[in-house]
PDB file of C-alpha atoms in Angstrom:
ATOM      1  CA  MET V 113     -28.389  86.760  -7.714  1.00 66.00           C
ATOM      2  CA  ARG V 114     -32.264  86.757  -7.815  1.00 86.00           C
ATOM      3  CA  ILE V 115     -33.861  84.686 -10.755  1.00 95.00           C
ATOM      4  CA  ALA V 116     -37.826  85.798 -11.616  1.00 97.00           C
ATOM      5  CA  ILE V 117     -39.484  83.915 -14.183  1.00 98.00           C
ATOM      6  CA  ASN V 118     -42.996  85.395 -15.444  1.00 98.00           C
ATOM      7  CA  TYR V 119     -45.163  83.040 -17.146  1.00 98.00           C
ATOM      8  CA  ARG V 120     -48.648  84.140 -18.819  1.00 97.00           C
ATOM      9  CA  LEU V 121     -51.466  82.850 -21.197  1.00 97.00           C
ATOM     10  CA  THR V 122     -51.388  85.393 -23.688  1.00 96.00           C
ATOM     11  CA  GLY V 123     -54.377  83.919 -25.287  1.00 91.00           C
ATOM     12  CA  THR V 124     -56.164  80.869 -26.572  1.00 93.00           C
ATOM     13  CA  GLY V 125     -53.132  78.222 -27.482  1.00 93.00           C
ATOM     14  CA  TRP V 126     -50.223  81.157 -26.790  1.00 95.00           C
ATOM     15  CA  SER V 127     -47.956  81.931 -23.879  1.00 97.00           C
ATOM     16  CA  GLU V 128     -45.067  84.232 -22.703  1.00 98.00           C
ATOM     17  CA  CYS V 129     -42.531  83.820 -20.613  1.00 98.00           C
ATOM     18  CA  VAL V 130     -40.070  86.347 -19.109  1.00 98.00           C
ATOM     19  CA  ILE V 131     -37.069  85.182 -17.312  1.00 97.00           C
ATOM     20  CA  SER V 132     -34.639  87.508 -15.714  1.00 96.00           C
ATOM     21  CA  CYS V 133     -31.501  87.456 -13.754  1.00 94.00           C
ATOM     22  CA  ASP V 134     -29.723  90.725 -12.481  1.00 90.00           C
ATOM     23  CA  GLU V 135     -29.396  92.907 -15.429  1.00 91.00           C
ATOM     24  CA  LYS V 136     -29.964  90.152 -17.849  1.00 94.00           C
ATOM     25  CA  SER V 137     -33.628  89.046 -19.591  1.00 96.00           C
ATOM     26  CA  CYS V 138     -35.466  87.596 -22.306  1.00 97.00           C
ATOM     27  CA  VAL V 139     -38.826  86.904 -23.519  1.00 97.00           C
ATOM     28  CA  THR V 140     -39.954  83.672 -25.131  1.00 97.00           C
ATOM     29  CA  THR V 141     -43.285  82.698 -26.516  1.00 95.00           C
ATOM     30  CA  ALA V 142     -44.975  79.375 -27.008  1.00 95.00           C
ATOM     31  CA  SER V 143     -47.757  77.661 -28.814  1.00 94.00           C
ATOM     32  CA  TYR V 144     -50.063  75.115 -27.784  1.00 92.00           C
ATOM     33  CA  LEU V 145     -47.956  72.645 -29.968  1.00 89.00           C
ATOM     34  CA  SER V 146     -45.834  72.040 -26.877  1.00 91.00           C
ATOM     35  CA  ASP V 147     -46.620  71.424 -23.082  1.00 96.00           C
ATOM     36  CA  ALA V 148     -44.547  74.767 -22.404  1.00 97.00           C
ATOM     37  CA  LEU V 149     -45.227  75.219 -18.809  1.00 98.00           C
ATOM     38  CA  GLY V 150     -45.257  71.634 -17.939  1.00 98.00           C
ATOM     39  CA  ASN V 151     -41.872  71.188 -19.483  1.00 97.00           C
ATOM     40  CA  LEU V 152     -40.625  73.953 -17.300  1.00 98.00           C
ATOM     41  CA  VAL V 153     -42.229  72.718 -13.991  1.00 99.00           C
ATOM     42  CA  ARG V 154     -40.639  69.257 -14.867  1.00 98.00           C
ATOM     43  CA  ALA V 155     -37.215  70.860 -15.399  1.00 98.00           C
ATOM     44  CA  ALA V 156     -37.312  72.670 -12.037  1.00 98.00           C
ATOM     45  CA  VAL V 157     -38.376  69.061 -10.554  1.00 98.00           C
ATOM     46  CA  ALA V 158     -35.365  67.738 -12.400  1.00 97.00           C
ATOM     47  CA  VAL V 159     -32.945  70.490 -11.241  1.00 95.00           C
ATOM     48  CA  LEU V 160     -33.996  69.465  -7.455  1.00 94.00           C
ATOM     49  CA  SER V 161     -33.542  65.911  -8.277  1.00 92.00           C
ATOM     50  CA  GLY V 162     -29.661  65.851  -9.134  1.00 87.00           C
ATOM     51  CA  PHE V 163     -29.685  66.029 -12.983  1.00 90.00           C
ATOM     52  CA  SER V 164     -26.507  66.477 -14.637  1.00 88.00           C
ATOM     53  CA  ALA V 165     -28.201  68.178 -17.915  1.00 94.00           C
ATOM     54  CA  LEU V 166     -31.632  68.561 -19.706  1.00 95.00           C
ATOM     55  CA  ILE V 167     -32.894  70.155 -22.634  1.00 95.00           C
ATOM     56  CA  PHE V 168     -36.924  71.060 -23.441  1.00 95.00           C
ATOM     57  CA  SER V 169     -38.322  73.488 -26.000  1.00 94.00           C
ATOM     58  CA  PHE V 170     -41.179  76.040 -26.337  1.00 95.00           C
ATOM     59  CA  GLU V 171     -42.590  75.397 -29.759  1.00 92.00           C
ATOM     60  CA  GLU V 172     -43.794  78.390 -31.746  1.00 89.00           C
ATOM     61  CA  GLU V 173     -45.351  78.514 -35.178  1.00 85.00           C
ATOM     62  CA  PRO V 174     -42.599  78.483 -36.499  1.00 85.00           C
ATOM     63  CA  GLY V 175     -39.566  78.549 -34.612  1.00 92.00           C
ATOM     64  CA  GLU V 176     -37.763  77.073 -31.064  1.00 93.00           C
ATOM     65  CA  TYR V 177     -37.146  78.392 -27.811  1.00 95.00           C
ATOM     66  CA  ARG V 178     -34.846  75.671 -26.426  1.00 96.00           C
ATOM     67  CA  TRP V 179     -33.726  75.441 -22.604  1.00 97.00           C
ATOM     68  CA  VAL V 180     -30.458  73.918 -22.320  1.00 97.00           C
ATOM     69  CA  ILE V 181     -29.907  73.606 -18.407  1.00 97.00           C
ATOM     70  CA  ARG V 182     -26.299  71.981 -17.150  1.00 96.00           C
ATOM     71  CA  SER V 183     -25.398  71.289 -13.771  1.00 92.00           C
ATOM     72  CA  ALA V 184     -22.096  73.480 -14.041  1.00 75.00           C
ATOM     73  CA  ARG V 185     -20.746  72.300 -10.445  1.00 82.00           C
ATOM     74  CA  LEU V 186     -22.131  71.136  -6.983  1.00 80.00           C
ATOM     75  CA  ASN V 187     -24.887  73.297  -6.463  1.00 88.00           C
ATOM     76  CA  GLU V 188     -24.988  75.566  -9.433  1.00 93.00           C
ATOM     77  CA  ILE V 189     -26.603  75.181 -12.767  1.00 95.00           C
ATOM     78  CA  ASP V 190     -26.367  77.005 -15.955  1.00 96.00           C
ATOM     79  CA  VAL V 191     -29.495  78.138 -17.969  1.00 97.00           C
ATOM     80  CA  ALA V 192     -29.054  78.911 -21.730  1.00 97.00           C
ATOM     81  CA  VAL V 193     -32.313  79.954 -23.712  1.00 97.00           C
ATOM     82  CA  LEU V 194     -31.486  79.725 -27.663  1.00 96.00           C
ATOM     83  CA  GLU V 195     -33.474  80.699 -30.251  1.00 95.00           C
ATOM     84  CA  PHE V 196     -34.176  78.814 -33.517  1.00 94.00           C
ATOM     85  CA  PRO V 197     -35.977  79.747 -36.762  1.00 89.00           C
ATOM     86  CA  ASP V 198     -37.191  76.385 -37.645  1.00 80.00           C
ATOM     87  CA  LEU V 199     -39.843  74.065 -35.312  1.00 73.00           C
ATOM     88  CA  TYR V 200     -38.413  70.786 -35.334  1.00 70.00           C
ATOM     89  CA  GLY V 201     -34.949  71.517 -37.035  1.00 68.00           C
ATOM     90  CA  GLY V 202     -32.959  69.524 -34.927  1.00 78.00           C
ATOM     91  CA  ARG V 203     -30.078  71.759 -35.259  1.00 83.00           C
ATOM     92  CA  PRO V 204     -27.381  71.589 -32.750  1.00 85.00           C
ATOM     93  CA  ASP V 205     -27.384  74.018 -29.848  1.00 90.00           C
ATOM     94  CA  HIS V 206     -24.338  75.932 -31.069  1.00 89.00           C
ATOM     95  CA  GLU V 207     -26.353  77.192 -34.297  1.00 90.00           C
ATOM     96  CA  GLY V 208     -28.931  78.728 -31.924  1.00 92.00           C
ATOM     97  CA  LYS V 209     -28.859  82.353 -31.141  1.00 95.00           C
ATOM     98  CA  GLU V 210     -28.424  82.683 -27.689  1.00 97.00           C
ATOM     99  CA  LEU V 211     -30.891  85.061 -25.830  1.00 97.00           C
ATOM    100  CA  LEU V 212     -29.929  84.519 -22.131  1.00 97.00           C
ATOM    101  CA  ARG V 213     -27.335  82.777 -20.245  1.00 96.00           C
ATOM    102  CA  ILE V 214     -27.437  82.762 -16.480  1.00 96.00           C
ATOM    103  CA  ARG V 215     -25.852  80.754 -13.646  1.00 94.00           C
ATOM    104  CA  CYS V 216     -27.698  80.392 -10.430  1.00 94.00           C
ATOM    105  CA  ILE V 217     -28.208  77.718  -7.736  1.00 94.00           C
ATOM    106  CA  PRO V 218     -30.895  75.041  -8.326  1.00 95.00           C
ATOM    107  CA  GLU V 219     -33.386  76.046  -5.452  1.00 95.00           C
ATOM    108  CA  ASP V 220     -33.327  79.585  -6.909  1.00 96.00           C
ATOM    109  CA  PHE V 221     -34.415  78.404 -10.534  1.00 97.00           C
ATOM    110  CA  ALA V 222     -37.013  75.999  -9.044  1.00 97.00           C
ATOM    111  CA  GLN V 223     -38.632  78.670  -6.677  1.00 97.00           C
ATOM    112  CA  ALA V 224     -38.991  81.041  -9.577  1.00 98.00           C
ATOM    113  CA  VAL V 225     -40.455  78.275 -11.702  1.00 98.00           C
ATOM    114  CA  TYR V 226     -42.694  77.161  -8.813  1.00 98.00           C
ATOM    115  CA  GLU V 227     -43.995  81.025  -8.142  1.00 98.00           C
ATOM    116  CA  ALA V 228     -44.554  81.391 -11.953  1.00 98.00           C
ATOM    117  CA  ALA V 229     -46.769  78.288 -12.343  1.00 99.00           C
ATOM    118  CA  ALA V 230     -48.662  78.848  -9.046  1.00 98.00           C
ATOM    119  CA  ARG V 231     -49.472  82.448 -10.334  1.00 98.00           C
ATOM    120  CA  VAL V 232     -50.692  80.724 -13.498  1.00 98.00           C
ATOM    121  CA  LEU V 233     -52.776  78.359 -11.498  1.00 98.00           C
ATOM    122  CA  GLY V 234     -54.234  81.196  -9.461  1.00 98.00           C
ATOM    123  CA  GLU V 235     -55.137  83.199 -12.530  1.00 97.00           C
ATOM    124  CA  GLU V 236     -56.480  80.787 -14.926  1.00 97.00           C
ATOM    125  CA  GLY V 237     -57.349  77.786 -12.737  1.00 97.00           C
ATOM    126  CA  GLU V 238     -57.111  73.932 -13.786  1.00 97.00           C
ATOM    127  CA  THR V 239     -60.397  74.355 -16.271  1.00 96.00           C
ATOM    128  CA  GLY V 240     -59.400  77.940 -17.391  1.00 96.00           C
ATOM    129  CA  TYR V 241     -55.872  76.710 -18.148  1.00 97.00           C
ATOM    130  CA  ALA V 242     -57.034  73.730 -19.836  1.00 95.00           C
ATOM    131  CA  GLU V 243     -59.826  75.737 -22.155  1.00 94.00           C
ATOM    132  CA  LYS V 244     -57.108  78.388 -23.252  1.00 94.00           C
ATOM    133  CA  TRP V 245     -54.300  75.891 -23.721  1.00 92.00           C
ATOM    134  CA  SER V 246     -56.309  73.113 -25.087  1.00 85.00           C
ATOM    135  CA  GLU V 247     -53.678  70.691 -26.155  1.00 87.00           C
ATOM    136  CA  HIS V 248     -52.397  70.029 -22.535  1.00 94.00           C
ATOM    137  CA  GLU V 249     -53.587  70.467 -18.876  1.00 95.00           C
ATOM    138  CA  PHE V 250     -52.163  72.225 -16.040  1.00 98.00           C
ATOM    139  CA  PRO V 251     -49.171  70.408 -14.817  1.00 98.00           C
ATOM    140  CA  THR V 252     -50.891  70.122 -11.135  1.00 98.00           C
ATOM    141  CA  HIS V 253     -48.975  66.734 -10.228  1.00 98.00           C
ATOM    142  CA  GLN V 254     -45.759  68.231 -11.233  1.00 98.00           C
ATOM    143  CA  LEU V 255     -46.209  71.441  -9.641  1.00 98.00           C
ATOM    144  CA  VAL V 256     -47.328  69.330  -6.264  1.00 98.00           C
ATOM    145  CA  GLU V 257     -43.946  67.750  -6.226  1.00 98.00           C
ATOM    146  CA  LEU V 258     -41.875  70.613  -7.294  1.00 98.00           C
ATOM    147  CA  GLY V 259     -43.764  72.194  -3.953  1.00 97.00           C
ATOM    148  CA  ARG V 260     -42.674  69.112  -2.041  1.00 97.00           C
ATOM    149  CA  LEU V 261     -39.009  69.317  -3.036  1.00 97.00           C
ATOM    150  CA  LEU V 262     -38.788  72.799  -2.299  1.00 97.00           C
ATOM    151  CA  GLU V 263     -40.333  72.403   1.275  1.00 96.00           C
ATOM    152  CA  LYS V 264     -38.029  69.541   1.631  1.00 93.00           C
ATOM    153  CA  LEU V 265     -35.224  72.164   1.390  1.00 91.00           C
ATOM    154  CA  GLY V 266     -36.773  74.494   3.544  1.00 88.00           C
ATOM    155  CA  HIS V 267     -38.492  77.022   1.253  1.00 85.00           C
ATOM    156  CA  ALA V 268     -41.828  78.229   1.837  1.00 79.00           C
ATOM    157  CA  VAL V 269     -44.358  77.858  -0.900  1.00 78.00           C
TER     158      VAL V 269
END
């Protein structure tokens, strides 16, 4: 089961993220209202650090794409992407429209996030990213930490 994530800035203050695994995929977008890429990288660090569950959002204008990641069993995570029509609605997860649900090993998710963020850094650079994303800097320190954790597990970064 190969998971792939493609994250790109689509304009000033806007991004698109495509996540796919086997035959399943979904496209989410985010505005500068949230630190979408930073949240994604921090989630990957958490996945490799032994968490039990985490939730973060890509904020829209209006709307929300909520990522719900839970440790299903030892060395396995469930990743769900839910869509909500309102931003800051505080709705429970079960009220969201499920766009994607996959199960994978933590290292595969973390590697896919690392590769996606590294591509953005290579294409935009820290300065270009900050100019386009405006409210949040590129998550350099978190990406370095993610790379360190992946290398510790024997993955090439």
